PDB file of C-alpha atoms in Angstrom:
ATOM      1  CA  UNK A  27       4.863  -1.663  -9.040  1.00 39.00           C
ATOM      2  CA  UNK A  28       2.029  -2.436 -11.932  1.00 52.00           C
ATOM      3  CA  UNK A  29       0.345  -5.266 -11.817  1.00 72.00           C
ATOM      4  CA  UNK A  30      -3.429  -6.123 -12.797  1.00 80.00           C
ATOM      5  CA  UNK A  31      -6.128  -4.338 -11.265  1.00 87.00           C
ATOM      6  CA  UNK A  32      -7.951  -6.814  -8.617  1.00 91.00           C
ATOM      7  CA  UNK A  33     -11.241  -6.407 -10.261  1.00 93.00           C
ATOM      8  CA  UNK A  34      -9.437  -7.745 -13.579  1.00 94.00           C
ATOM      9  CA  UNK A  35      -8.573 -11.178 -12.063  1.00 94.00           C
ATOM     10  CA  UNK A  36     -12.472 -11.549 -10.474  1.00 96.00           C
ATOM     11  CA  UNK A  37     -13.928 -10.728 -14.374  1.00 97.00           C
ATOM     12  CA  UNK A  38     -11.163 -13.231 -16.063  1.00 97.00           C
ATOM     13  CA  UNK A  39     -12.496 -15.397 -13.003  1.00 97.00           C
ATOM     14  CA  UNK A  40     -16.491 -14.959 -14.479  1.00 98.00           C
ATOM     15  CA  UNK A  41     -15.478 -14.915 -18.066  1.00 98.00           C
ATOM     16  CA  UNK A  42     -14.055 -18.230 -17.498  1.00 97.00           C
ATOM     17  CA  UNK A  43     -16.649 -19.839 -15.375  1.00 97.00           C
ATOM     18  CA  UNK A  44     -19.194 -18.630 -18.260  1.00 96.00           C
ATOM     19  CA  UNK A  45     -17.356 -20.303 -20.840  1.00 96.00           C
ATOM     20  CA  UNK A  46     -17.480 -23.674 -18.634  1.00 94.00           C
ATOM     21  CA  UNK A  47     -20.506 -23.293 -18.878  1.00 92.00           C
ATOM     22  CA  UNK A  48     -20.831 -22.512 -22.457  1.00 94.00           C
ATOM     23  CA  UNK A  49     -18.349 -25.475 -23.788  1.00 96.00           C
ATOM     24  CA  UNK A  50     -18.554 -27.517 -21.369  1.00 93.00           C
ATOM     25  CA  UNK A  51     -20.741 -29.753 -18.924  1.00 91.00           C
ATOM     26  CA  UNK A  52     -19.314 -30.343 -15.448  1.00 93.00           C
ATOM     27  CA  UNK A  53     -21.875 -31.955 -12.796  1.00 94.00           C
ATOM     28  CA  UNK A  54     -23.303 -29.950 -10.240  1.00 94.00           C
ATOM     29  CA  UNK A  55     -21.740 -30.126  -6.719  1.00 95.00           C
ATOM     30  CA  UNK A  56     -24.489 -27.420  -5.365  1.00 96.00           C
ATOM     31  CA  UNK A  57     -27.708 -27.636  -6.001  1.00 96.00           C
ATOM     32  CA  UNK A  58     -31.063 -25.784  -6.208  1.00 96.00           C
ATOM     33  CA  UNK A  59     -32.283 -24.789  -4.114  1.00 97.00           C
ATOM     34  CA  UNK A  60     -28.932 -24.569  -2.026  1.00 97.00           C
ATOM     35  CA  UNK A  61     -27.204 -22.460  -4.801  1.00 97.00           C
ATOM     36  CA  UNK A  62     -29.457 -19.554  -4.045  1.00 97.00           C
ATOM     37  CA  UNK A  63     -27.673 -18.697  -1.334  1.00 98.00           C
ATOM     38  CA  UNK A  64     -24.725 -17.628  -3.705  1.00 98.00           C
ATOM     39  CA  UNK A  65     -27.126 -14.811  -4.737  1.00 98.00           C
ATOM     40  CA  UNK A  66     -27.058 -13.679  -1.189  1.00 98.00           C
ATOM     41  CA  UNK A  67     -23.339 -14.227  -0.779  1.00 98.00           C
ATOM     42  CA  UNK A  68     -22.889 -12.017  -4.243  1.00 98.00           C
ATOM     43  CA  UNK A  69     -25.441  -9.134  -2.698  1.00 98.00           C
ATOM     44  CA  UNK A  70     -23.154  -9.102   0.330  1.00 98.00           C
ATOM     45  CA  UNK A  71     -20.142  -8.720  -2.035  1.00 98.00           C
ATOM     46  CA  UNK A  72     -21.634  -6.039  -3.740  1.00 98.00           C
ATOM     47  CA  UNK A  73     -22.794  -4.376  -0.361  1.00 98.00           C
ATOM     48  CA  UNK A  74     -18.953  -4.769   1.061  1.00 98.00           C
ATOM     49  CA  UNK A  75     -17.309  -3.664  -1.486  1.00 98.00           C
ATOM     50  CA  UNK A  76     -19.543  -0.630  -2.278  1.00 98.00           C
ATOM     51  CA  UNK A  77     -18.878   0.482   1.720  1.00 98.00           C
ATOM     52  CA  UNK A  78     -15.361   0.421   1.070  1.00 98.00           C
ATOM     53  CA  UNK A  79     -15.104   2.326  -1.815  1.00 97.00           C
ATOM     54  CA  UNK A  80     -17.709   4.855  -0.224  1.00 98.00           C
ATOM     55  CA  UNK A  81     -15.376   5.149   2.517  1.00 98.00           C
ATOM     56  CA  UNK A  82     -12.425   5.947   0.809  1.00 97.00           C
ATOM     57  CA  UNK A  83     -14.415   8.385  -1.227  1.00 97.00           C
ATOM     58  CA  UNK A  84     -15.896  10.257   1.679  1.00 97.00           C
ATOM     59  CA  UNK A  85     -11.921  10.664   2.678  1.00 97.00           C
ATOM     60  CA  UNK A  86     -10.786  11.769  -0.419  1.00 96.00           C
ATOM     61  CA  UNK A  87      -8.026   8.831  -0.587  1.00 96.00           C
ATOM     62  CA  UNK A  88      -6.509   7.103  -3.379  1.00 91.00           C
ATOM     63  CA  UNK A  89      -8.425   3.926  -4.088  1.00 91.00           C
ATOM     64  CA  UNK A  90      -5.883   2.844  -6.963  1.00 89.00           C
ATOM     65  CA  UNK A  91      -3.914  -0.292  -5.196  1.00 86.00           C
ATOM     66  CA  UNK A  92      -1.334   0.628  -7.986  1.00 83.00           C
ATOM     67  CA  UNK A  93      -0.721   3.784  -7.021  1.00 87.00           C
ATOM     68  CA  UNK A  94       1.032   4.758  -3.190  1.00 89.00           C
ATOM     69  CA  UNK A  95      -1.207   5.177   0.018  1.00 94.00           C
ATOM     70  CA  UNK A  96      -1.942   8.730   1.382  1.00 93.00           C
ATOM     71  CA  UNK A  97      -4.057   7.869   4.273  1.00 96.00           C
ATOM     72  CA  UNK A  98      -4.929   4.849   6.554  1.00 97.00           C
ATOM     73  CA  UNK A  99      -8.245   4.416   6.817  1.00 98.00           C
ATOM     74  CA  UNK A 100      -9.512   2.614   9.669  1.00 98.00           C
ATOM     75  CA  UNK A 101     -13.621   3.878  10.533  1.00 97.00           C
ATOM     76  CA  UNK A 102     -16.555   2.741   8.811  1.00 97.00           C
ATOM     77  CA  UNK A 103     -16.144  -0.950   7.158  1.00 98.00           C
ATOM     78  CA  UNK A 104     -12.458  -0.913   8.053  1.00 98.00           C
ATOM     79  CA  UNK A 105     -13.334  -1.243  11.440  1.00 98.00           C
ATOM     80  CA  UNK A 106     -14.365  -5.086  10.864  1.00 98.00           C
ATOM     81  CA  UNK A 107     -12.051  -5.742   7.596  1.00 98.00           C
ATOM     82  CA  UNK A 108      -8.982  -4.158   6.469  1.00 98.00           C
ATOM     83  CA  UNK A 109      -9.723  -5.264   3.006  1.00 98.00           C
ATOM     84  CA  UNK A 110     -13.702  -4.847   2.450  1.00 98.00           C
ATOM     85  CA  UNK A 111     -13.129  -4.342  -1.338  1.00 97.00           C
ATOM     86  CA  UNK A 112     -11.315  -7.585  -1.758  1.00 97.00           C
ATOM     87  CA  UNK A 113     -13.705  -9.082   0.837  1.00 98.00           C
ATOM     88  CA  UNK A 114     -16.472  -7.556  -1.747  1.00 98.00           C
ATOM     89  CA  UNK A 115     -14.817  -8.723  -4.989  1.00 98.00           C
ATOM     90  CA  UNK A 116     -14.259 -13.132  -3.261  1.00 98.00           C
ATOM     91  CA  UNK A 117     -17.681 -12.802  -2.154  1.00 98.00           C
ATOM     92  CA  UNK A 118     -18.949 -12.087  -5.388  1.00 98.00           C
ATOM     93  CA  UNK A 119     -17.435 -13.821  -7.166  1.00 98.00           C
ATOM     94  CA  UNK A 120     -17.834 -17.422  -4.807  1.00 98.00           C
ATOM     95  CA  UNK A 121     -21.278 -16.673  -4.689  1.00 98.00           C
ATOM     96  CA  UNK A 122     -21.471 -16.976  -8.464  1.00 98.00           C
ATOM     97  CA  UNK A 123     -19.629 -19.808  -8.349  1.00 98.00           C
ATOM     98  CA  UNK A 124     -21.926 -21.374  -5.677  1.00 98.00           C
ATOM     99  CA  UNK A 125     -25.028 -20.323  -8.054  1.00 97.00           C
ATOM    100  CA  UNK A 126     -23.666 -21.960 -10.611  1.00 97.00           C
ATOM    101  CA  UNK A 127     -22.903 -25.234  -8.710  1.00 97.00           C
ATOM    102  CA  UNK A 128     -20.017 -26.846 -10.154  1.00 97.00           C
ATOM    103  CA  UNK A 129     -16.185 -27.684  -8.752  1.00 96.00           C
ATOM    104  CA  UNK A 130     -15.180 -26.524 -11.309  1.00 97.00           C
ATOM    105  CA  UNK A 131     -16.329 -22.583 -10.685  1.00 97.00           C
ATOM    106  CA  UNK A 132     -15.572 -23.090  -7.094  1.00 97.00           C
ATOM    107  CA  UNK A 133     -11.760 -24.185  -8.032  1.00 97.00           C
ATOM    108  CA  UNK A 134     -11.804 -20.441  -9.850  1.00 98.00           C
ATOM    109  CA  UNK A 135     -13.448 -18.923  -7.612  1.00 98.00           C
ATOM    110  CA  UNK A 136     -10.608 -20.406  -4.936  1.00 98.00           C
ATOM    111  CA  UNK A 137      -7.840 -19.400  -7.213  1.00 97.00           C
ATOM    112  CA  UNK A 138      -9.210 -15.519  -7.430  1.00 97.00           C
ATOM    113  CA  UNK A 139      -9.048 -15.919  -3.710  1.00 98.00           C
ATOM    114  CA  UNK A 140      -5.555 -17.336  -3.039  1.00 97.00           C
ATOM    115  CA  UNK A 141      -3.920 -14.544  -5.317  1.00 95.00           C
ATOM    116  CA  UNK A 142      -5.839 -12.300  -3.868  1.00 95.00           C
ATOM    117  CA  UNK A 143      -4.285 -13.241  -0.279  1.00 96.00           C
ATOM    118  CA  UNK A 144      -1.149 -14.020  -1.483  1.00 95.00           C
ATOM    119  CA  UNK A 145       0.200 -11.802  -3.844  1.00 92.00           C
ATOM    120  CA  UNK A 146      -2.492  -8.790  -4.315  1.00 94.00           C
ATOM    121  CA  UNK A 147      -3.016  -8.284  -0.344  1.00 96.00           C
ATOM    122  CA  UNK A 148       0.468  -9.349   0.759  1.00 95.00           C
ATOM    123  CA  UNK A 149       2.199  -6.904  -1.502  1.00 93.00           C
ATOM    124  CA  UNK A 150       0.036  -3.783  -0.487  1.00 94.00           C
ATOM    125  CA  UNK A 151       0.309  -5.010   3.242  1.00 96.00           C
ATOM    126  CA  UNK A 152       4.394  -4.295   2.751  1.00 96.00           C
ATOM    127  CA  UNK A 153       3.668  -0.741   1.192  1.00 95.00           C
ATOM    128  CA  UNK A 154       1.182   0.358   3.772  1.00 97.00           C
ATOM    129  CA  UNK A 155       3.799  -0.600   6.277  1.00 97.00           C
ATOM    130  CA  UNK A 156       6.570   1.218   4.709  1.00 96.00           C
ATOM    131  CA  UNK A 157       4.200   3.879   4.266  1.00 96.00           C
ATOM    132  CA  UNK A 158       2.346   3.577   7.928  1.00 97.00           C
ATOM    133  CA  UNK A 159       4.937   2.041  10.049  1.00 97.00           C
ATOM    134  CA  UNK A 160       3.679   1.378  13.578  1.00 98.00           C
ATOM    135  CA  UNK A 161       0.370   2.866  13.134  1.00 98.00           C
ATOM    136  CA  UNK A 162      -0.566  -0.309  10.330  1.00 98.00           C
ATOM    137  CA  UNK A 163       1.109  -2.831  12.744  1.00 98.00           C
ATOM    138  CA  UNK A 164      -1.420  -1.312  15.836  1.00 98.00           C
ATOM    139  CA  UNK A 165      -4.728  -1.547  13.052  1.00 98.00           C
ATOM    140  CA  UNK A 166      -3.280  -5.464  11.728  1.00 98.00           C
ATOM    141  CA  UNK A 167      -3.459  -6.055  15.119  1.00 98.00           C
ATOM    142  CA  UNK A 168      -7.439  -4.844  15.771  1.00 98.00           C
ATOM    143  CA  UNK A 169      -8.109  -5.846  12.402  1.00 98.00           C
ATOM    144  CA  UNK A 170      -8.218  -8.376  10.752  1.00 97.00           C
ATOM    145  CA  UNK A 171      -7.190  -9.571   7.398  1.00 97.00           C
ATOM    146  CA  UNK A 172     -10.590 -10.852   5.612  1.00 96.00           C
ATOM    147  CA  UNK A 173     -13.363 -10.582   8.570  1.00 92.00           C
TER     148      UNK A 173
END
C-alpha cells in the first residue's frame, strides 16, 4: 500500500504554519513566556523519536511503514509507546505550534495528529496484526497506543 511517508505530512504541517506566518497575521492564543514550553515539548519529540528509530536500528528491522513488518519490537521505548516515532513526529510538531502561539498552528498541528491516528497508525495496526497475530493483540494490550 503507498501512501506518504509520516514525516511528509509533519513538514507540509511546518511549511504551512511558516507561511501563516509569513502572509498572514493571526493573534496569539499562547504567549511568551508560556510558548517556551513548546521548545521543550519539540526536544522531547526529537528525543522520542530518535529512541525509536535507534531501536529499530539496533534490531536490524525495517523502519519503512511502507514496506511489510519483519519483527515486533517491543523493549526499549516500545515498552511505554507502541508508536514512539509518531509520538516523536506530534510532539514536534505541537510544540512548534505552541511556540508559535496561534490557533491557527495548533488546528495543523491537530490535523497532523488525527491522520496520524486515524489513517497512518490504524492502517499499520491491521498489517502488524495480519503479520503478528496474537502476539500484537498481547503487546496492544500492555501497550498503549500514544503513551
Amino acid at each position: 500500500m503507498k501512501r506518504v511517508p509520516p514525516p511528509l505530512l509533519v513538514l507540509l504541517g511546518l511549511i504551512c504554519m511558516a507561511a501563516n506566518h509569513y502572509f498572514f497575521s493571526f493573534p496569539k492564543l499562547v504567549l511568551p513566556p508560556y510558548n517556551t514550553s513548546g521548545l521543550v515539548m519539540f526536544v522531547a519529540g526529537i528525543l522520542a523519536g530518535a529512541l525509536g528509530v535507534r531501536k529499530f536500528r539496533s534490531v536490524k528491522t525495517n523502519i519503512n511503514p511502507l514496506r511489510k513488518p519483519d519483527l515486533l519490537v517491543t523493549d526499549g521505548i516500545y515498552r511505554y509507546s507502541r508508536n514512539p516515532m509518531y509520538l516523536g513526529q506530534v510532539f514536534v510538531i505541537f510544540g512548534v505550534a505552541i511556540y508559535l502561539g496561534t490557533l491557527a498552528d495548533i488546528a495543523i498541528a491537530a490535523g497532523c495528529f488525527l491522520v496520524m491516528d486515524l489513517w497512518f497508525i490504524r492502517q499499520e495496526e491491521t498489517v502488524m496484526r495480519a503479520a503478528f497475530g496474537e502476539r500484537f493483540d498481547d503487546y496492544c494490550a500492555k501497550v498503549r497506543r500514544w503513551i
